[in-house]
mmCIF file of C-alpha atoms in Angstrom:
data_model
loop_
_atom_site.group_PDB
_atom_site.id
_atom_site.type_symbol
_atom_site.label_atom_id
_atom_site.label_comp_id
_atom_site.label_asym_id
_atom_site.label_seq_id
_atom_site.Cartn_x
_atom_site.Cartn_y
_atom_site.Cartn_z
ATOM 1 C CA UNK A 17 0.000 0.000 0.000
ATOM 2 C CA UNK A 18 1.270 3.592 -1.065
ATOM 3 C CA UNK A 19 0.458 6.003 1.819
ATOM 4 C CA UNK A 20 1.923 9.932 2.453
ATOM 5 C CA UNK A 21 3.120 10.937 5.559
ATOM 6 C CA UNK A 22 4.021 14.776 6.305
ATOM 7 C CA UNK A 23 4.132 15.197 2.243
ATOM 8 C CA UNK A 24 6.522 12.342 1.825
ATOM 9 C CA UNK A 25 5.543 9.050 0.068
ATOM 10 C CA UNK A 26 6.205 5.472 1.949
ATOM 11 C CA UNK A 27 5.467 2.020 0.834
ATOM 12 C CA UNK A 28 3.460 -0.034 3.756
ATOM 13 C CA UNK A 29 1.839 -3.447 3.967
ATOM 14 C CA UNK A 30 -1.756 -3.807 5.418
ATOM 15 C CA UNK A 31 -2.121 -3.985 8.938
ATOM 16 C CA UNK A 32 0.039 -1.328 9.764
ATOM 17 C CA UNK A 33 -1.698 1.268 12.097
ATOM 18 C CA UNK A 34 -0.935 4.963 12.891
ATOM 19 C CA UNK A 35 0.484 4.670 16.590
ATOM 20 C CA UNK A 36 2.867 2.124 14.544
ATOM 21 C CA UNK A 37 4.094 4.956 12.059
ATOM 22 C CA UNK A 38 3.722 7.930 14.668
ATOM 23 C CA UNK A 39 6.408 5.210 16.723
ATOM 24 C CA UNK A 40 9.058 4.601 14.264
ATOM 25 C CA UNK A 41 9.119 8.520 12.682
ATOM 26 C CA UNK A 42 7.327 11.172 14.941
ATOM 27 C CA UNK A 43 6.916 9.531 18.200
ATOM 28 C CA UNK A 44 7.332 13.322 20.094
ATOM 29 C CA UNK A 45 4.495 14.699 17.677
ATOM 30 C CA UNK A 46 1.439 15.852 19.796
ATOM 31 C CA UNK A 47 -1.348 16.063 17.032
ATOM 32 C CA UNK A 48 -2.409 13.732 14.287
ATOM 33 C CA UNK A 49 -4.328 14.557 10.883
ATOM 34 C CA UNK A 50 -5.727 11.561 8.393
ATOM 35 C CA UNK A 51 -6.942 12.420 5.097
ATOM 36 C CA UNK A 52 -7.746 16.391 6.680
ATOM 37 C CA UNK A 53 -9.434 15.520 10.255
ATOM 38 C CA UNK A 54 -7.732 15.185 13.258
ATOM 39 C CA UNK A 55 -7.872 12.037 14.992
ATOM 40 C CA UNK A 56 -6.830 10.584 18.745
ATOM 41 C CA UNK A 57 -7.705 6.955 18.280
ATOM 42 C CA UNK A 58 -5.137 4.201 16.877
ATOM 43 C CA UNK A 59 -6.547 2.816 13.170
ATOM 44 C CA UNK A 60 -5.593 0.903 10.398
ATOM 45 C CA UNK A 61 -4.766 2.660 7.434
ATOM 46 C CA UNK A 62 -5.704 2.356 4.153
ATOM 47 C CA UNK A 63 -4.000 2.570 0.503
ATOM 48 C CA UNK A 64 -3.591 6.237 -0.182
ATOM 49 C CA UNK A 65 -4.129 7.654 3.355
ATOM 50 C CA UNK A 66 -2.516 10.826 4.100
ATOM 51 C CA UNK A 67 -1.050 11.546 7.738
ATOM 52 C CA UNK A 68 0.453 14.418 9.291
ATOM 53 C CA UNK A 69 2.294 14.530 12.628
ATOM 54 C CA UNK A 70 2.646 17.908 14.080
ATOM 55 C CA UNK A 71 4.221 19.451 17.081
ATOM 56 C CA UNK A 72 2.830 21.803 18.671
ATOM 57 C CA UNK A 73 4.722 25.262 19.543
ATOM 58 C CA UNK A 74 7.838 24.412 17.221
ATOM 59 C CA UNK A 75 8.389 26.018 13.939
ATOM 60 C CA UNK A 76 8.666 22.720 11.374
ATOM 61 C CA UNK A 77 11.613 22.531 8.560
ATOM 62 C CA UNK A 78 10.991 24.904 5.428
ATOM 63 C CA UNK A 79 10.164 21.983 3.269
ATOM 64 C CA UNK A 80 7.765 20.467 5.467
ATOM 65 C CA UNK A 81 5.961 23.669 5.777
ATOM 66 C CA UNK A 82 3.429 23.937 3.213
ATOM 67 C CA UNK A 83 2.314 20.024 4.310
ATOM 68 C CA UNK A 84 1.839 21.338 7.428
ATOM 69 C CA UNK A 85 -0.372 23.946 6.635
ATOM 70 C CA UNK A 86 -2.802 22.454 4.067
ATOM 71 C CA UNK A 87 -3.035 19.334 6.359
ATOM 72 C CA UNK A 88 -6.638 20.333 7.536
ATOM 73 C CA UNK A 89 -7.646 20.784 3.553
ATOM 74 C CA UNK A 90 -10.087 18.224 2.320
ATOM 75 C CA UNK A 91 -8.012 15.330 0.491
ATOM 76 C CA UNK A 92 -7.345 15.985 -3.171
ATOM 77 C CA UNK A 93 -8.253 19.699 -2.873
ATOM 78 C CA UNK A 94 -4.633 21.322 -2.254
ATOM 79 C CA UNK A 95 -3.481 19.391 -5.830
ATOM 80 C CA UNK A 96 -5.805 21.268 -7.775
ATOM 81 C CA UNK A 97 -5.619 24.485 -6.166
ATOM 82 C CA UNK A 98 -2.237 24.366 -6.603
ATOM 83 C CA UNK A 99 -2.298 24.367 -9.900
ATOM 84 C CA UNK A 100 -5.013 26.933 -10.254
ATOM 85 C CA UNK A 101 -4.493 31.141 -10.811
ATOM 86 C CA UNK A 102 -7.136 33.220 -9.637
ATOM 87 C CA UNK A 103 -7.159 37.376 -10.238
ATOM 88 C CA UNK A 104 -8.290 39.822 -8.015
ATOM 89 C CA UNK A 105 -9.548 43.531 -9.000
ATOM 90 C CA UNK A 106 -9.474 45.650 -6.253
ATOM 91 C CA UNK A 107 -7.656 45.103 -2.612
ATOM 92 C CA UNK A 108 -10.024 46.790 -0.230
ATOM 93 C CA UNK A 109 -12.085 45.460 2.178
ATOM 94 C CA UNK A 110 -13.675 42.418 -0.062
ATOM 95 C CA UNK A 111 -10.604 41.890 -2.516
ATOM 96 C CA UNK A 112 -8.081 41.709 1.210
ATOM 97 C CA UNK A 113 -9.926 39.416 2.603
ATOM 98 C CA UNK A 114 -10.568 37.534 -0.606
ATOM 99 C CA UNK A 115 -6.668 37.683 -1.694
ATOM 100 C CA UNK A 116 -5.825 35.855 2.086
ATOM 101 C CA UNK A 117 -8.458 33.631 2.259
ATOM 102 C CA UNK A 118 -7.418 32.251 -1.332
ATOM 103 C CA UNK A 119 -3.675 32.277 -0.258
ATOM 104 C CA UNK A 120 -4.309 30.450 2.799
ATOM 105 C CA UNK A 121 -6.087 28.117 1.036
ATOM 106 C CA UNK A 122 -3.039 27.104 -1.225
ATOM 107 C CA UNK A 123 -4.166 28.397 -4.481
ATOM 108 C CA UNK A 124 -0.697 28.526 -6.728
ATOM 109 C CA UNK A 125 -0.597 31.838 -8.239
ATOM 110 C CA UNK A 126 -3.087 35.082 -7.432
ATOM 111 C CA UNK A 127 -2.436 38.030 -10.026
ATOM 112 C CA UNK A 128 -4.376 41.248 -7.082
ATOM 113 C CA UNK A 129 -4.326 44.510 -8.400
ATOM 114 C CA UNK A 130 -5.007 47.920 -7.406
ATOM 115 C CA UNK A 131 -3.640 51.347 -7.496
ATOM 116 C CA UNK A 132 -4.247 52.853 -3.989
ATOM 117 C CA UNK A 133 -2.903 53.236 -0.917
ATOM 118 C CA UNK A 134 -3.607 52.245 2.838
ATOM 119 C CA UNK A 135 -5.558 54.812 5.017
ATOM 120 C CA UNK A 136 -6.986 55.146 8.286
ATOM 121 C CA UNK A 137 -10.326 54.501 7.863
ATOM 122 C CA UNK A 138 -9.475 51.129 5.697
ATOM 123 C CA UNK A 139 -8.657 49.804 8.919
ATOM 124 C CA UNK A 140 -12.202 49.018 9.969
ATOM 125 C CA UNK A 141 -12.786 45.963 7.401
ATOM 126 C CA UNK A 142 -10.161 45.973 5.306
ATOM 127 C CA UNK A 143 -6.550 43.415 6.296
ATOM 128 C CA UNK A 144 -4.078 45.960 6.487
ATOM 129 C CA UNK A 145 -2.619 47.055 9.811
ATOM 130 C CA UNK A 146 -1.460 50.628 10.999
ATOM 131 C CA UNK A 147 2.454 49.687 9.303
ATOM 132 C CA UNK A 148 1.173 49.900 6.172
ATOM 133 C CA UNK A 149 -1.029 53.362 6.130
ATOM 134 C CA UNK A 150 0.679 55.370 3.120
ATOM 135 C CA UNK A 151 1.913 52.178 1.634
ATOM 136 C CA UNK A 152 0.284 51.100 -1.844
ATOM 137 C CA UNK A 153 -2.531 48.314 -1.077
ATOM 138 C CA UNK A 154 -0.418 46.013 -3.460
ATOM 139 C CA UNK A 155 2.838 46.045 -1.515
ATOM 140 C CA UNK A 156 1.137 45.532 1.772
ATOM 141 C CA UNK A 157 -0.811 42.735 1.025
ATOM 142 C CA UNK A 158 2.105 40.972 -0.894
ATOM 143 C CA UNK A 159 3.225 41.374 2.375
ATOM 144 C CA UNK A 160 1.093 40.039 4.441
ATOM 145 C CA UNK A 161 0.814 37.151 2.031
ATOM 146 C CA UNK A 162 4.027 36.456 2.283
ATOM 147 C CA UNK A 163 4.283 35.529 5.808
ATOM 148 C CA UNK A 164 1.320 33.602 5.779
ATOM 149 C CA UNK A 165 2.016 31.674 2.474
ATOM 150 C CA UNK A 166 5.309 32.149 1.160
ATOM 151 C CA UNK A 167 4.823 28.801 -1.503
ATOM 152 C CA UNK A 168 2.445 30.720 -3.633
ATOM 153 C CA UNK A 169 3.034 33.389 -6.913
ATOM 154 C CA UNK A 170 1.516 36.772 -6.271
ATOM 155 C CA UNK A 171 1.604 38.764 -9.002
ATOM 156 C CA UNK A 172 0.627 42.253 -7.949
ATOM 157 C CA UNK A 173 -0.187 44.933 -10.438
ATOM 158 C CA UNK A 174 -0.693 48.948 -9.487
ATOM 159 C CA UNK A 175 -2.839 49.903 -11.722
ATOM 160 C CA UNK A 176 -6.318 51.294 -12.351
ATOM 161 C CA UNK A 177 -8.367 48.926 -14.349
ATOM 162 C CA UNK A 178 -10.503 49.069 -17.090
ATOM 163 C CA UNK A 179 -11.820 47.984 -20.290
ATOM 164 C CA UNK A 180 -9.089 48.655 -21.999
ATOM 165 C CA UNK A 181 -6.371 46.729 -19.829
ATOM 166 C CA UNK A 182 -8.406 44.119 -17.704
ATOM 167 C CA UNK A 183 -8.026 41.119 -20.507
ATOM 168 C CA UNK A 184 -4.316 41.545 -20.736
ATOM 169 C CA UNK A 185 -4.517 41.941 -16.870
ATOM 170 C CA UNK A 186 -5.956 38.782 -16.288
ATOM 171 C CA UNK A 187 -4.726 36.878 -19.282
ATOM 172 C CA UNK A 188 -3.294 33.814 -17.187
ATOM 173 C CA UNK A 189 -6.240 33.510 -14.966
ATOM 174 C CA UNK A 190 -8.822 31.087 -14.377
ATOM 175 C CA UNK A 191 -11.385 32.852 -12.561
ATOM 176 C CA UNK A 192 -11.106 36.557 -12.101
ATOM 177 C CA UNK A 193 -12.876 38.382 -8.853
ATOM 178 C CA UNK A 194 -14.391 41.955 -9.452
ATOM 179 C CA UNK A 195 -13.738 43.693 -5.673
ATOM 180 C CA UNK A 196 -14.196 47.172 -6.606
ATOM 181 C CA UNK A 197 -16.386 49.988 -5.253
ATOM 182 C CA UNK A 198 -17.672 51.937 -7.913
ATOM 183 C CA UNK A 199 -20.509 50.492 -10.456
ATOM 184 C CA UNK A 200 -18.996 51.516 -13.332
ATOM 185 C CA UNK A 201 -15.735 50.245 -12.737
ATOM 186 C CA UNK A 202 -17.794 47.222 -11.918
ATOM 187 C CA UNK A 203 -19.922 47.095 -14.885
ATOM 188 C CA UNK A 204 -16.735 47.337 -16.927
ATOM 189 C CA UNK A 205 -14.549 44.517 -15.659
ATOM 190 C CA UNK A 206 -17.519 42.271 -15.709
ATOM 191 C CA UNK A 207 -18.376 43.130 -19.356
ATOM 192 C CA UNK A 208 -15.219 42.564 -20.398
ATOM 193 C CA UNK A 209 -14.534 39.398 -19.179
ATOM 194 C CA UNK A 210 -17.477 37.868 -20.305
ATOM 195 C CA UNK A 211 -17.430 39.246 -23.607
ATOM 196 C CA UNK A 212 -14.014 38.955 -24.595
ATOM 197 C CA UNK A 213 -12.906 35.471 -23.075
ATOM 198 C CA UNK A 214 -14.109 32.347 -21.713
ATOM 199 C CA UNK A 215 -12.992 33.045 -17.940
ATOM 200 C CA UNK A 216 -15.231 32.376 -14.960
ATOM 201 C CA UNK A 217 -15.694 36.152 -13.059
ATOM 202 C CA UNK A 218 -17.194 36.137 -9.271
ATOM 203 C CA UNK A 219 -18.915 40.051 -8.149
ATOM 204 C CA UNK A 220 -19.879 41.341 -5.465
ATOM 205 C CA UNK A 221 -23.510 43.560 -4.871
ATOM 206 C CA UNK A 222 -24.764 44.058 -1.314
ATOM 207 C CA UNK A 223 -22.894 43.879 1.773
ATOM 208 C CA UNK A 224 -23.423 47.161 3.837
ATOM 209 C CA UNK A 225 -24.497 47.831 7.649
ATOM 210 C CA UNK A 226 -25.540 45.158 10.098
ATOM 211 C CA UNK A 227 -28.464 43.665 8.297
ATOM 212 C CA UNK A 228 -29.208 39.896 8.695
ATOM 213 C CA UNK A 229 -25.813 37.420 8.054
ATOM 214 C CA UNK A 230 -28.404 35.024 5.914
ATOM 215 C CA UNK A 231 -29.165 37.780 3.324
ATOM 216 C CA UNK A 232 -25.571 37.387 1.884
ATOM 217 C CA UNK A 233 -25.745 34.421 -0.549
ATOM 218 C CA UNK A 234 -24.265 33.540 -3.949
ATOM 219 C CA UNK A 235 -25.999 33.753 -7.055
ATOM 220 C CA UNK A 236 -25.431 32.110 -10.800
ATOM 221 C CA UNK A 237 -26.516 34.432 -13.180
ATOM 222 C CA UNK A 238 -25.318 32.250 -15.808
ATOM 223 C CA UNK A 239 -22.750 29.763 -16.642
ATOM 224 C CA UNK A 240 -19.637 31.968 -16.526
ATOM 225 C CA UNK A 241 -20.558 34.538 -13.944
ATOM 226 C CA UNK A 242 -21.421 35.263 -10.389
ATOM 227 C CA UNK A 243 -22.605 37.781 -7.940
ATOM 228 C CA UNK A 244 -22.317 37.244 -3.815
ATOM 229 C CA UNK A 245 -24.198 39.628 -1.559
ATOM 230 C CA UNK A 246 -27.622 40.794 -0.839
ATOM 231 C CA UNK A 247 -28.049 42.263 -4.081
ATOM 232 C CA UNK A 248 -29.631 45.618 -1.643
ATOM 233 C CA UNK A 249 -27.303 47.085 0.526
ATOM 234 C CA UNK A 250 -24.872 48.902 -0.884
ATOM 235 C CA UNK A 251 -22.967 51.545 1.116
ATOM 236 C CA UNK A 252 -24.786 55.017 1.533
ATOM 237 C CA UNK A 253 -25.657 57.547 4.545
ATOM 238 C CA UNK A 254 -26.399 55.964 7.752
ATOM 239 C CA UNK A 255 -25.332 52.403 6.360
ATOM 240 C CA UNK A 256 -21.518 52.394 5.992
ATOM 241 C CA UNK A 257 -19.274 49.269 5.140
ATOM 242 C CA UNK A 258 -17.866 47.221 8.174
ATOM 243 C CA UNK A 259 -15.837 44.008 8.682
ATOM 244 C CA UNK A 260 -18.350 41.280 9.717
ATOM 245 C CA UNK A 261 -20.790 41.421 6.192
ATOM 246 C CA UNK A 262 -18.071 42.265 4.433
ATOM 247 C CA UNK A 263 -16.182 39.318 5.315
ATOM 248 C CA UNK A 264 -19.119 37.519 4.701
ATOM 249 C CA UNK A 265 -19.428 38.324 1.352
ATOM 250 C CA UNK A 266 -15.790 37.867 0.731
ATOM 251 C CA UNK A 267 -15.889 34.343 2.150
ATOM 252 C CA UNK A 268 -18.631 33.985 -0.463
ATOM 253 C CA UNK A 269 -16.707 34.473 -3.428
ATOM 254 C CA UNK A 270 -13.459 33.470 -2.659
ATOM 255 C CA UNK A 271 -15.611 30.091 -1.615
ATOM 256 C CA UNK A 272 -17.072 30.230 -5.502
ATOM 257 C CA UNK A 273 -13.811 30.385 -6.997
ATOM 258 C CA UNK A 274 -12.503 27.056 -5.259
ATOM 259 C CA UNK A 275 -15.559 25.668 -6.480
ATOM 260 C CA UNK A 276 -15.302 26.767 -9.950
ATOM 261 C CA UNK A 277 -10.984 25.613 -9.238
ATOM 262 C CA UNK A 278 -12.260 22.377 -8.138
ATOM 263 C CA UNK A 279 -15.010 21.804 -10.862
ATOM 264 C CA UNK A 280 -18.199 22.244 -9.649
ATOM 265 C CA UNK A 281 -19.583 25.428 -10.906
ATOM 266 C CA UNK A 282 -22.795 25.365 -9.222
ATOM 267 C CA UNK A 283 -23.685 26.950 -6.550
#
């Protein structure tokens, strides 16, 4: 039987349980994952299983990293994702959030662009920290991607996008994610990408105030494109943007896009 074990390949015969591997090669780990779930009980394992040993409170090797951290994924998901690109259009307070959850998540290359920069009041949703207020919204989330995942590509691009630009932008992607504020700007990216290529592209429409968590879903609106939010709420007087619907809406899309990455396309 073929079986992984912290990333590594090993030949076993049947009968062999995981107390009897954790013995021989990590007997001083204090947490064990099969196949993404962590588990206390001996078992037999299976061809194909996938084990990680970790211990906790000590920084592992750099190549045994990146097993480490996509232990928890479902089995068979880090594989694709790996091999997967994904553009973002806009780095504020959905296109942050989207850019880390996607990086934690192990997808291989993200192309993010933007042109701003950090400022105060981005603070209140958006994943910068006070460090980075006057630094471009690329740099600082390369950044902060970096010590998070450092086995991905991120691409970053300053520049403002638009009709003209956003193909050749996003020519290497698989799915692109509109983040950006304005309608127009919106409008445009979405337009273009569904006109001019055969990409999958994930928006986002309705995600201000404190209203209800369960208004926030994700819609198909056909068989290349997608909108996450309440489709109501945008930001206006008296209803302003903050972190928890936001993120909400972020987890939505970024969710969409490992979907779409993993191929299922519905919803």
């Amino acid at each position: 039987m073929l079986i992984k074990v912290n990333g590594r390949s090993f030949e076993i015969s049947e009968n062999v349980s995981i107390n009897n591997i954790k013995e021989k090669m990590y007997s001083n780990s204090d947490m064990v994952i099969i196949n993404g779930l962590p588990i206390k009980e001996d078992k037999i394992l299976k061809d194909k299983d996938e084990l990680t040993f970790i211990k906790k409170g000590e920084k592992p090797k750099k190549e045994e990293l990146e097993t480490l951290m996509v232990s928890r994924h479902t089995k068979g998901v880090f594989e694709k994702l790996k091999k997967s690109v994904v553009g973002v259009a806009g780095l504020g307070g959905l296109g942050s959030n989207i850019a880390i959850f996607l990086a934690r998540i192990g997808v291989g290359k993200l192309v993010l662009v933007d042109f701003d920069v950090v400022e105060p009041s981005n603070l209140n949703r958006q994943q910068y920290y006070i460090r980075h207020i006057g630094m471009k919204k690329t740099d600082a989330i390369k950044e902060i991607i970096k010590e998070i995942n450092p086995y991905i590509l991120v691409e970053v691009v300053d520049r403002y996008l638009d009709k003209d630009n956003a193909i050749y932008t996003f020519k290497e992607c698989d799915v692109v994610i509109e983040a950006f504020d304005n309608a127009k700007c919106k409008a445009e990216l979405v337009n273009a990408i569904l006109l001019d290529t055969n990409k999958y592209i994930i928006s986002g429409n309705g995600m201000a105030g404190s209203f209800s968590s369960n208004s926030i879903i994700t819609k198909k609106i056909n068989s290349r494109f997608y909108v996450c939010g309440d489709g109501e709420n945008e930001a206006k007087e008296g209803s302003g943007l903050m972190a928890p619907r936001v993120s909400i809406a972020a987890g939505h899309m970024a969710n969409m896009a490992v979907r779409i990455l993993l191929g299922d396309s519905e919803v």
